[in-house]
Amino acid sequence: MKITVISIPVRDQEKALHFYTEKLGFIKKKDMPLDGDNRWITLVSKDAQDGPELLLEPAPLHFEPCKVFQDSLMAAGIPWTQFDVDSVDAEYERLTKIGVEFSIKPSIFSTVKYAVFNDTCGNYIQIVENL
């Protein structure tokens, strides 16, 4: 068994696609139409294009429990997921220069440095650097 697709709930797939590709640097791998205006959109890391895919899941628009859970995590300031980076400081600097808003600036906890930003699609995302 292996991980192939991980989903992240988004309120607007087009906005999420722009944010995750243009600002974060992920690469679109799949973009197929589904029922209604929904799409099966997956992204991959530019450094691991054959690795796990990130699905931009429109669930909060169609499944109230998902929306409630997503809202609850945001209200509590809890990240939906995390992405590893080589340097939290460098990513923080790069992302703040292009307008990404951070709720937690680079901080150290035990053996990691981390920061948390708003993906503008209903989620906080944590970036982590192993020290």
CSV table of N, CA, C and O in Angstrom, one decimal:
chain,number,residue,atom,x,y,z
A,1,MET,N,0.8,-1.2,0.0
A,1,MET,CA,0.0,0.0,0.0
A,1,MET,C,0.9,1.2,0.0
A,1,MET,O,1.9,1.3,0.7
A,2,LYS,N,0.5,2.3,-0.8
A,2,LYS,CA,1.3,3.5,-0.8
A,2,LYS,C,0.3,4.7,-1.0
A,2,LYS,O,-0.8,4.5,-1.5
A,3,ILE,N,0.8,5.8,-0.5
A,3,ILE,CA,0.0,7.1,-0.7
A,3,ILE,C,0.1,7.6,-2.1
A,3,ILE,O,1.3,7.8,-2.5
A,4,THR,N,-1.0,7.8,-2.8
A,4,THR,CA,-0.9,8.4,-4.1
A,4,THR,C,-1.6,9.7,-4.2
A,4,THR,O,-1.2,10.6,-5.0
A,5,VAL,N,-2.7,9.9,-3.5
A,5,VAL,CA,-3.5,11.2,-3.6
A,5,VAL,C,-3.9,11.6,-2.1
A,5,VAL,O,-4.4,10.7,-1.4
A,6,ILE,N,-3.7,12.8,-1.8
A,6,ILE,CA,-4.1,13.4,-0.6
A,6,ILE,C,-4.9,14.6,-0.9
A,6,ILE,O,-4.6,15.4,-1.8
A,7,SER,N,-6.1,14.8,-0.3
A,7,SER,CA,-6.9,15.9,-0.6
A,7,SER,C,-6.9,17.0,0.4
A,7,SER,O,-6.6,16.8,1.6
A,8,ILE,N,-7.1,18.2,-0.1
A,8,ILE,CA,-7.3,19.4,0.7
A,8,ILE,C,-8.6,20.1,0.3
A,8,ILE,O,-8.8,20.3,-0.9
A,9,PRO,N,-9.5,20.3,1.2
A,9,PRO,CA,-10.7,21.0,0.9
A,9,PRO,C,-10.5,22.4,0.5
A,9,PRO,O,-9.8,23.2,1.1
A,10,VAL,N,-11.2,22.8,-0.6
A,10,VAL,CA,-11.1,24.2,-1.1
A,10,VAL,C,-12.4,24.7,-1.4
A,10,VAL,O,-13.3,24.0,-1.9
A,11,ARG,N,-12.7,26.0,-1.2
A,11,ARG,CA,-14.0,26.6,-1.4
A,11,ARG,C,-14.1,27.1,-2.9
A,11,ARG,O,-15.2,27.3,-3.4
A,12,ASP,N,-13.0,27.3,-3.6
A,12,ASP,CA,-13.0,27.7,-4.9
A,12,ASP,C,-11.8,27.1,-5.6
A,12,ASP,O,-10.7,27.4,-5.4
A,13,GLN,N,-12.1,26.1,-6.5
A,13,GLN,CA,-11.1,25.3,-7.1
A,13,GLN,C,-10.2,26.2,-8.0
A,13,GLN,O,-9.0,26.0,-8.0
A,14,GLU,N,-10.7,27.1,-8.8
A,14,GLU,CA,-9.9,27.9,-9.7
A,14,GLU,C,-9.0,28.8,-8.9
A,14,GLU,O,-7.8,29.0,-9.2
A,15,LYS,N,-9.5,29.4,-7.8
A,15,LYS,CA,-8.7,30.3,-6.9
A,15,LYS,C,-7.6,29.4,-6.3
A,15,LYS,O,-6.4,29.9,-6.2
A,16,ALA,N,-7.9,28.2,-5.8
A,16,ALA,CA,-6.9,27.3,-5.2
A,16,ALA,C,-5.9,26.9,-6.2
A,16,ALA,O,-4.7,26.9,-5.9
A,17,LEU,N,-6.3,26.6,-7.4
A,17,LEU,CA,-5.3,26.2,-8.5
A,17,LEU,C,-4.3,27.4,-8.7
A,17,LEU,O,-3.1,27.1,-8.8
A,18,HIS,N,-4.8,28.6,-8.8
A,18,HIS,CA,-3.9,29.7,-9.0
A,18,HIS,C,-3.0,29.9,-7.8
A,18,HIS,O,-1.7,30.0,-8.0
A,19,PHE,N,-3.5,29.8,-6.6
A,19,PHE,CA,-2.7,30.0,-5.4
A,19,PHE,C,-1.6,28.9,-5.3
A,19,PHE,O,-0.4,29.2,-5.1
A,20,TYR,N,-2.0,27.6,-5.4
A,20,TYR,CA,-1.1,26.5,-5.2
A,20,TYR,C,0.0,26.4,-6.3
A,20,TYR,O,1.1,25.9,-6.1
A,21,THR,N,-0.4,26.9,-7.5
A,21,THR,CA,0.6,26.8,-8.6
A,21,THR,C,1.4,28.1,-8.7
A,21,THR,O,2.7,28.0,-8.8
A,22,GLU,N,0.8,29.2,-8.8
A,22,GLU,CA,1.4,30.5,-9.0
A,22,GLU,C,2.2,31.0,-7.8
A,22,GLU,O,3.3,31.5,-7.9
A,23,LYS,N,1.7,30.8,-6.6
A,23,LYS,CA,2.4,31.2,-5.4
A,23,LYS,C,3.2,30.2,-4.7
A,23,LYS,O,4.4,30.4,-4.3
A,24,LEU,N,2.7,29.0,-4.6
A,24,LEU,CA,3.4,27.9,-3.9
A,24,LEU,C,4.4,27.1,-4.8
A,24,LEU,O,5.3,26.5,-4.3
A,25,GLY,N,4.1,27.1,-6.1
A,25,GLY,CA,5.0,26.5,-7.1
A,25,GLY,C,4.7,25.1,-7.4
A,25,GLY,O,5.5,24.4,-8.0
A,26,PHE,N,3.5,24.6,-7.0
A,26,PHE,CA,3.2,23.2,-7.4
A,26,PHE,C,2.8,23.2,-8.9
A,26,PHE,O,2.6,24.2,-9.5
A,27,ILE,N,2.9,22.0,-9.4
A,27,ILE,CA,2.6,21.8,-10.9
A,27,ILE,C,1.3,21.0,-11.0
A,27,ILE,O,1.1,20.0,-10.4
A,28,LYS,N,0.4,21.5,-11.9
A,28,LYS,CA,-0.8,20.8,-12.2
A,28,LYS,C,-0.5,19.5,-12.9
A,28,LYS,O,0.2,19.5,-13.9
A,29,LYS,N,-1.1,18.4,-12.4
A,29,LYS,CA,-0.9,17.1,-13.0
A,29,LYS,C,-2.1,16.6,-13.8
A,29,LYS,O,-2.1,16.2,-14.9
A,30,LYS,N,-3.3,16.8,-13.1
A,30,LYS,CA,-4.6,16.4,-13.7
A,30,LYS,C,-5.6,17.5,-13.6
A,30,LYS,O,-5.6,18.2,-12.5
A,31,ASP,N,-6.4,17.6,-14.6
A,31,ASP,CA,-7.5,18.6,-14.5
A,31,ASP,C,-8.6,18.1,-15.4
A,31,ASP,O,-8.6,18.3,-16.6
A,32,MET,N,-9.6,17.3,-14.8
A,32,MET,CA,-10.7,16.7,-15.5
A,32,MET,C,-12.0,17.2,-15.0
A,32,MET,O,-12.2,17.3,-13.8
A,33,PRO,N,-12.9,17.4,-15.9
A,33,PRO,CA,-14.3,17.9,-15.4
A,33,PRO,C,-15.0,16.7,-14.7
A,33,PRO,O,-14.9,15.6,-15.1
A,34,LEU,N,-15.8,17.1,-13.7
A,34,LEU,CA,-16.7,16.2,-13.0
A,34,LEU,C,-18.1,16.8,-13.1
A,34,LEU,O,-18.3,17.7,-13.9
A,35,ASP,N,-19.0,16.2,-12.4
A,35,ASP,CA,-20.4,16.7,-12.4
A,35,ASP,C,-20.4,18.2,-12.0
A,35,ASP,O,-19.7,18.7,-11.2
A,36,GLY,N,-21.4,18.9,-12.6
A,36,GLY,CA,-21.5,20.3,-12.3
A,36,GLY,C,-20.3,21.1,-12.7
A,36,GLY,O,-19.7,20.8,-13.8
A,37,ASP,N,-19.9,22.0,-11.9
A,37,ASP,CA,-18.7,22.8,-12.2
A,37,ASP,C,-17.5,22.3,-11.5
A,37,ASP,O,-16.4,23.0,-11.5
A,38,ASN,N,-17.6,21.1,-11.0
A,38,ASN,CA,-16.4,20.5,-10.2
A,38,ASN,C,-15.4,19.9,-11.2
A,38,ASN,O,-15.8,19.5,-12.3
A,39,ARG,N,-14.2,19.8,-10.7
A,39,ARG,CA,-13.1,19.3,-11.5
A,39,ARG,C,-12.3,18.4,-10.6
A,39,ARG,O,-12.2,18.6,-9.4
A,40,TRP,N,-11.6,17.4,-11.2
A,40,TRP,CA,-10.6,16.6,-10.5
A,40,TRP,C,-9.3,17.2,-10.8
A,40,TRP,O,-8.7,17.0,-11.9
A,41,ILE,N,-8.8,18.0,-9.9
A,41,ILE,CA,-7.6,18.8,-10.1
A,41,ILE,C,-6.5,18.2,-9.1
A,41,ILE,O,-6.7,18.3,-7.9
A,42,THR,N,-5.4,17.7,-9.6
A,42,THR,CA,-4.3,17.3,-8.8
A,42,THR,C,-3.1,18.0,-9.1
A,42,THR,O,-2.9,18.4,-10.2
A,43,LEU,N,-2.3,18.2,-8.1
A,43,LEU,CA,-1.0,18.9,-8.2
A,43,LEU,C,0.1,18.1,-7.7
A,43,LEU,O,-0.1,17.2,-6.8
A,44,VAL,N,1.3,18.3,-8.1
A,44,VAL,CA,2.5,17.6,-7.6
A,44,VAL,C,3.6,18.6,-7.3
A,44,VAL,O,3.6,19.7,-7.8
A,45,SER,N,4.5,18.2,-6.5
A,45,SER,CA,5.7,19.0,-6.2
A,45,SER,C,6.6,19.1,-7.4
A,45,SER,O,6.8,18.0,-8.0
A,46,LYS,N,7.1,20.2,-7.7
A,46,LYS,CA,8.1,20.3,-8.8
A,46,LYS,C,9.3,19.4,-8.6
A,46,LYS,O,9.9,18.9,-9.5
A,47,ASP,N,9.6,19.1,-7.3
A,47,ASP,CA,10.7,18.3,-6.9
A,47,ASP,C,10.4,16.8,-6.8
A,47,ASP,O,11.3,16.0,-6.7
A,48,ALA,N,9.1,16.5,-6.9
A,48,ALA,CA,8.7,15.0,-6.9
A,48,ALA,C,7.5,14.8,-7.8
A,48,ALA,O,6.4,14.5,-7.3
A,49,GLN,N,7.7,15.0,-9.1
A,49,GLN,CA,6.6,15.0,-10.0
A,49,GLN,C,5.9,13.6,-10.1
A,49,GLN,O,4.8,13.5,-10.6
A,50,ASP,N,6.6,12.6,-9.7
A,50,ASP,CA,6.0,11.2,-9.7
A,50,ASP,C,5.6,10.8,-8.3
A,50,ASP,O,5.2,9.7,-8.1
A,51,GLY,N,5.6,11.8,-7.4
A,51,GLY,CA,5.2,11.5,-6.0
A,51,GLY,C,3.7,11.7,-5.8
A,51,GLY,O,2.9,11.7,-6.7
A,52,PRO,N,3.3,11.7,-4.5
A,52,PRO,CA,1.9,11.9,-4.2
A,52,PRO,C,1.3,13.1,-4.8
A,52,PRO,O,2.0,14.1,-4.9
A,53,GLU,N,0.0,13.0,-5.2
A,53,GLU,CA,-0.7,14.1,-5.8
A,53,GLU,C,-1.6,14.8,-4.7
A,53,GLU,O,-2.1,14.1,-3.8
A,54,LEU,N,-1.7,16.1,-4.8
A,54,LEU,CA,-2.5,16.9,-3.9
A,54,LEU,C,-3.8,17.2,-4.7
A,54,LEU,O,-3.8,17.9,-5.7
A,55,LEU,N,-4.9,16.7,-4.2
A,55,LEU,CA,-6.2,16.9,-4.8
A,55,LEU,C,-6.9,18.2,-4.2
A,55,LEU,O,-7.0,18.3,-3.0
A,56,LEU,N,-7.3,19.1,-5.1
A,56,LEU,CA,-8.0,20.3,-4.7
A,56,LEU,C,-9.5,19.9,-4.6
A,56,LEU,O,-10.2,20.0,-5.6
A,57,GLU,N,-9.9,19.5,-3.5
A,57,GLU,CA,-11.2,18.9,-3.2
A,57,GLU,C,-12.3,19.9,-3.0
A,57,GLU,O,-12.2,20.7,-2.0
A,58,PRO,N,-13.4,20.0,-3.8
A,58,PRO,CA,-14.5,20.9,-3.5
A,58,PRO,C,-15.5,20.5,-2.5
A,58,PRO,O,-16.6,21.1,-2.5
A,59,ALA,N,-15.2,19.6,-1.6
A,59,ALA,CA,-16.1,19.0,-0.7
A,59,ALA,C,-16.9,20.1,0.2
A,59,ALA,O,-18.0,19.9,0.4
A,60,PRO,N,-16.2,21.2,0.6
A,60,PRO,CA,-16.9,22.1,1.5
A,60,PRO,C,-18.2,22.7,0.8
A,60,PRO,O,-19.1,23.2,1.5
A,61,LEU,N,-18.2,22.7,-0.5
A,61,LEU,CA,-19.3,23.3,-1.2
A,61,LEU,C,-20.5,22.4,-1.3
A,61,LEU,O,-21.6,22.8,-1.5
A,62,HIS,N,-20.3,21.1,-1.1
A,62,HIS,CA,-21.3,20.1,-1.3
A,62,HIS,C,-21.6,19.2,-0.1
A,62,HIS,O,-22.6,18.5,-0.1
A,63,PHE,N,-20.7,19.3,1.0
A,63,PHE,CA,-20.9,18.4,2.1
A,63,PHE,C,-20.7,19.2,3.4
A,63,PHE,O,-19.6,19.5,3.7
A,64,GLU,N,-21.8,19.5,4.0
A,64,GLU,CA,-21.8,20.4,5.2
A,64,GLU,C,-20.8,20.0,6.3
A,64,GLU,O,-20.1,20.8,6.8
A,65,PRO,N,-20.7,18.7,6.6
A,65,PRO,CA,-19.8,18.3,7.7
A,65,PRO,C,-18.3,18.7,7.3
A,65,PRO,O,-17.5,19.1,8.2
A,66,CYS,N,-18.0,18.6,6.1
A,66,CYS,CA,-16.6,19.0,5.7
A,66,CYS,C,-16.4,20.5,5.9
A,66,CYS,O,-15.4,21.0,6.4
A,67,LYS,N,-17.4,21.3,5.5
A,67,LYS,CA,-17.4,22.8,5.7
A,67,LYS,C,-17.2,23.1,7.2
A,67,LYS,O,-16.4,24.0,7.5
A,68,VAL,N,-18.0,22.5,8.0
A,68,VAL,CA,-18.0,22.7,9.4
A,68,VAL,C,-16.6,22.4,10.0
A,68,VAL,O,-16.0,23.2,10.8
A,69,PHE,N,-16.1,21.2,9.6
A,69,PHE,CA,-14.7,20.9,10.1
A,69,PHE,C,-13.7,21.9,9.6
A,69,PHE,O,-12.8,22.3,10.4
A,70,GLN,N,-13.7,22.2,8.4
A,70,GLN,CA,-12.8,23.2,7.8
A,70,GLN,C,-12.9,24.5,8.6
A,70,GLN,O,-11.9,25.1,9.0
A,71,ASP,N,-14.1,25.0,8.8
A,71,ASP,CA,-14.3,26.3,9.5
A,71,ASP,C,-13.8,26.2,11.0
A,71,ASP,O,-13.2,27.1,11.5
A,72,SER,N,-14.0,25.0,11.6
A,72,SER,CA,-13.6,24.8,13.0
A,72,SER,C,-12.0,24.9,13.1
A,72,SER,O,-11.5,25.4,14.0
A,73,LEU,N,-11.3,24.2,12.1
A,73,LEU,CA,-9.9,24.3,12.1
A,73,LEU,C,-9.4,25.7,12.0
A,73,LEU,O,-8.5,26.1,12.6
A,74,MET,N,-10.0,26.4,11.0
A,74,MET,CA,-9.6,27.8,10.8
A,74,MET,C,-9.8,28.7,12.0
A,74,MET,O,-8.9,29.4,12.4
A,75,ALA,N,-11.0,28.5,12.7
A,75,ALA,CA,-11.3,29.3,13.9
A,75,ALA,C,-10.3,29.0,15.0
A,75,ALA,O,-9.9,29.9,15.8
A,76,ALA,N,-9.8,27.8,15.1
A,76,ALA,CA,-8.9,27.4,16.1
A,76,ALA,C,-7.4,27.7,15.7
A,76,ALA,O,-6.5,27.5,16.5
A,77,GLY,N,-7.2,28.1,14.5
A,77,GLY,CA,-5.9,28.4,14.0
A,77,GLY,C,-5.0,27.1,13.7
A,77,GLY,O,-3.8,27.2,13.7
A,78,ILE,N,-5.7,26.0,13.5
A,78,ILE,CA,-5.0,24.7,13.3
A,78,ILE,C,-4.8,24.5,11.8
A,78,ILE,O,-5.8,24.5,11.0
A,79,PRO,N,-3.6,24.2,11.4
A,79,PRO,CA,-3.3,23.9,10.0
A,79,PRO,C,-4.0,22.6,9.5
A,79,PRO,O,-4.1,21.6,10.2
A,80,TRP,N,-4.5,22.6,8.2
A,80,TRP,CA,-5.1,21.4,7.6
A,80,TRP,C,-4.0,20.4,7.4
A,80,TRP,O,-4.2,19.2,7.6
A,81,THR,N,-2.8,20.8,6.9
A,81,THR,CA,-1.8,19.9,6.6
A,81,THR,C,-0.4,20.7,6.7
A,81,THR,O,-0.4,21.9,6.9
A,82,GLN,N,0.6,20.0,6.3
A,82,GLN,CA,2.0,20.6,6.3
A,82,GLN,C,2.7,20.2,5.1
A,82,GLN,O,2.5,19.1,4.5
A,83,PHE,N,3.6,21.1,4.7
A,83,PHE,CA,4.5,20.8,3.6
A,83,PHE,C,5.9,21.0,4.1
A,83,PHE,O,6.2,22.0,4.8
A,84,ASP,N,6.8,20.1,3.8
A,84,ASP,CA,8.2,20.3,4.2
A,84,ASP,C,8.9,21.2,3.2
A,84,ASP,O,8.7,21.2,2.0
A,85,VAL,N,9.8,22.0,3.7
A,85,VAL,CA,10.6,22.9,2.9
A,85,VAL,C,12.1,22.8,3.4
A,85,VAL,O,12.4,22.4,4.5
A,86,ASP,N,13.0,23.2,2.5
A,86,ASP,CA,14.4,23.2,2.9
A,86,ASP,C,14.7,24.3,3.9
A,86,ASP,O,15.6,24.1,4.8
A,87,SER,N,14.1,25.5,3.7
A,87,SER,CA,14.3,26.6,4.6
A,87,SER,C,13.0,27.4,4.9
A,87,SER,O,12.5,28.0,4.0
A,88,VAL,N,12.5,27.3,6.1
A,88,VAL,CA,11.3,28.0,6.5
A,88,VAL,C,11.5,29.5,6.3
A,88,VAL,O,10.7,30.2,5.8
A,89,ASP,N,12.7,30.0,6.7
A,89,ASP,CA,13.0,31.4,6.6
A,89,ASP,C,12.9,31.9,5.1
A,89,ASP,O,12.4,32.9,4.8
A,90,ALA,N,13.5,31.1,4.2
A,90,ALA,CA,13.6,31.5,2.8
A,90,ALA,C,12.2,31.5,2.2
A,90,ALA,O,11.8,32.4,1.5
A,91,GLU,N,11.4,30.5,2.6
A,91,GLU,CA,10.0,30.4,2.0
A,91,GLU,C,9.1,31.5,2.6
A,91,GLU,O,8.3,32.1,1.9
A,92,TYR,N,9.3,31.8,3.9
A,92,TYR,CA,8.6,32.9,4.5
A,92,TYR,C,8.9,34.2,3.8
A,92,TYR,O,7.9,34.9,3.5
A,93,GLU,N,10.1,34.4,3.6
A,93,GLU,CA,10.5,35.7,2.9
A,93,GLU,C,9.9,35.7,1.5
A,93,GLU,O,9.4,36.7,1.1
A,94,ARG,N,10.1,34.6,0.7
A,94,ARG,CA,9.5,34.6,-0.6
A,94,ARG,C,8.0,34.8,-0.7
A,94,ARG,O,7.5,35.6,-1.5
A,95,LEU,N,7.3,34.1,0.2
A,95,LEU,CA,5.9,34.1,0.2
A,95,LEU,C,5.3,35.4,0.7
A,95,LEU,O,4.3,35.9,0.2
A,96,THR,N,5.9,36.0,1.7
A,96,THR,CA,5.4,37.3,2.2
A,96,THR,C,5.6,38.4,1.1
A,96,THR,O,4.7,39.3,1.0
A,97,LYS,N,6.7,38.3,0.4
A,97,LYS,CA,6.9,39.3,-0.7
A,97,LYS,C,5.8,39.2,-1.8
A,97,LYS,O,5.6,40.2,-2.5
A,98,ILE,N,5.2,38.1,-2.0
A,98,ILE,CA,4.1,38.0,-3.0
A,98,ILE,C,2.7,38.0,-2.4
A,98,ILE,O,1.7,37.6,-3.0
A,99,GLY,N,2.6,38.4,-1.1
A,99,GLY,CA,1.3,38.7,-0.5
A,99,GLY,C,0.7,37.6,0.3
A,99,GLY,O,-0.5,37.7,0.7
A,100,VAL,N,1.4,36.5,0.5
A,100,VAL,CA,0.8,35.4,1.3
A,100,VAL,C,0.9,35.8,2.8
A,100,VAL,O,1.9,36.4,3.3
A,101,GLU,N,-0.3,35.6,3.5
A,101,GLU,CA,-0.4,36.1,4.9
A,101,GLU,C,-0.1,34.9,5.8
A,101,GLU,O,-0.7,33.8,5.7
A,102,PHE,N,0.7,35.2,6.8
A,102,PHE,CA,1.1,34.2,7.8
A,102,PHE,C,0.4,34.5,9.1
A,102,PHE,O,0.4,35.6,9.5
A,103,SER,N,-0.1,33.4,9.7
A,103,SER,CA,-0.7,33.6,11.1
A,103,SER,C,0.4,33.3,12.1
A,103,SER,O,0.3,33.8,13.3
A,104,ILE,N,1.4,32.5,11.8
A,104,ILE,CA,2.5,32.3,12.7
A,104,ILE,C,3.8,32.5,11.8
A,104,ILE,O,4.0,31.8,10.8
A,105,LYS,N,4.6,33.4,12.3
A,105,LYS,CA,5.9,33.7,11.7
A,105,LYS,C,6.9,32.5,12.0
A,105,LYS,O,6.6,31.7,12.9
A,106,PRO,N,8.0,32.4,11.3
A,106,PRO,CA,8.9,31.3,11.6
A,106,PRO,C,9.3,31.2,13.1
A,106,PRO,O,9.6,32.2,13.8
A,107,SER,N,9.1,30.0,13.6
A,107,SER,CA,9.3,29.7,15.0
A,107,SER,C,9.9,28.3,15.1
A,107,SER,O,9.8,27.5,14.2
A,108,ILE,N,10.6,28.1,16.3
A,108,ILE,CA,11.3,26.8,16.5
A,108,ILE,C,10.5,26.1,17.6
A,108,ILE,O,10.1,26.7,18.6
A,109,PHE,N,10.3,24.8,17.3
A,109,PHE,CA,9.7,23.9,18.3
A,109,PHE,C,10.5,22.6,18.3
A,109,PHE,O,10.5,21.9,17.3
A,110,SER,N,11.2,22.3,19.3
A,110,SER,CA,12.0,21.1,19.4
A,110,SER,C,13.0,21.0,18.3
A,110,SER,O,13.9,21.8,18.2
A,111,THR,N,12.8,20.1,17.4
A,111,THR,CA,13.8,19.9,16.3
A,111,THR,C,13.3,20.4,14.9
A,111,THR,O,13.8,20.0,13.9
A,112,VAL,N,12.3,21.2,14.9
A,112,VAL,CA,11.8,21.8,13.7
A,112,VAL,C,11.6,23.3,13.8
A,112,VAL,O,11.4,23.9,14.8
A,113,LYS,N,11.7,23.9,12.6
A,113,LYS,CA,11.3,25.3,12.5
A,113,LYS,C,10.0,25.3,11.6
A,113,LYS,O,9.9,24.5,10.7
A,114,TYR,N,9.0,26.1,11.9
A,114,TYR,CA,7.8,26.0,11.2
A,114,TYR,C,7.2,27.4,11.1
A,114,TYR,O,7.6,28.4,11.8
A,115,ALA,N,6.2,27.6,10.2
A,115,ALA,CA,5.4,28.8,10.0
A,115,ALA,C,4.1,28.4,9.5
A,115,ALA,O,4.0,27.3,8.9
A,116,VAL,N,3.1,29.2,9.7
A,116,VAL,CA,1.7,28.8,9.2
A,116,VAL,C,1.2,30.0,8.4
A,116,VAL,O,1.2,31.1,8.8
A,117,PHE,N,0.6,29.7,7.2
A,117,PHE,CA,0.0,30.7,6.3
A,117,PHE,C,-1.4,30.3,5.9
A,117,PHE,O,-1.9,29.2,6.1
A,118,ASN,N,-2.2,31.3,5.5
A,118,ASN,CA,-3.5,31.1,5.0
A,118,ASN,C,-3.5,30.9,3.5
A,118,ASN,O,-2.9,31.7,2.7
A,119,ASP,N,-4.1,29.8,3.0
A,119,ASP,CA,-4.1,29.5,1.6
A,119,ASP,C,-5.2,30.2,0.8
A,119,ASP,O,-5.3,30.0,-0.4
A,120,THR,N,-5.9,31.1,1.4
A,120,THR,CA,-7.0,31.9,0.9
A,120,THR,C,-8.2,31.1,0.4
A,120,THR,O,-9.1,31.6,-0.2
A,121,CYS,N,-8.2,29.8,0.7
A,121,CYS,CA,-9.3,28.9,0.2
A,121,CYS,C,-9.9,28.1,1.3
A,121,CYS,O,-10.5,27.1,1.2
A,122,GLY,N,-9.7,28.6,2.6
A,122,GLY,CA,-10.3,28.0,3.7
A,122,GLY,C,-9.4,27.2,4.6
A,122,GLY,O,-9.9,26.6,5.6
A,123,ASN,N,-8.1,27.3,4.4
A,123,ASN,CA,-7.2,26.5,5.2
A,123,ASN,C,-6.0,27.2,5.7
A,123,ASN,O,-5.4,28.1,5.0
A,124,TYR,N,-5.5,26.8,6.8
A,124,TYR,CA,-4.1,27.2,7.3
A,124,TYR,C,-3.2,26.0,6.8
A,124,TYR,O,-3.6,24.9,7.0
A,125,ILE,N,-2.1,26.4,6.3
A,125,ILE,CA,-1.1,25.4,5.9
A,125,ILE,C,0.2,25.7,6.7
A,125,ILE,O,0.7,26.8,6.8
A,126,GLN,N,0.8,24.6,7.2
A,126,GLN,CA,2.1,24.7,7.9
A,126,GLN,C,3.2,24.3,7.1
A,126,GLN,O,3.2,23.3,6.4
A,127,ILE,N,4.3,25.1,7.1
A,127,ILE,CA,5.5,24.7,6.4
A,127,ILE,C,6.5,24.3,7.5
A,127,ILE,O,6.6,25.0,8.6
A,128,VAL,N,7.3,23.3,7.3
A,128,VAL,CA,8.2,22.8,8.3
A,128,VAL,C,9.6,22.5,7.7
A,128,VAL,O,9.7,22.0,6.6
A,129,GLU,N,10.6,22.8,8.5
A,129,GLU,CA,12.0,22.5,8.2
A,129,GLU,C,12.6,21.7,9.3
A,129,GLU,O,12.5,22.2,10.5
A,130,ASN,N,13.1,20.6,9.1
A,130,ASN,CA,13.8,19.8,10.1
A,130,ASN,C,15.1,20.4,10.4
A,130,ASN,O,15.9,20.7,9.5
A,131,LEU,N,15.4,20.6,11.6
A,131,LEU,CA,16.7,21.2,12.0
A,131,LEU,C,17.7,20.2,12.3
A,131,LEU,O,17.5,19.0,12.6
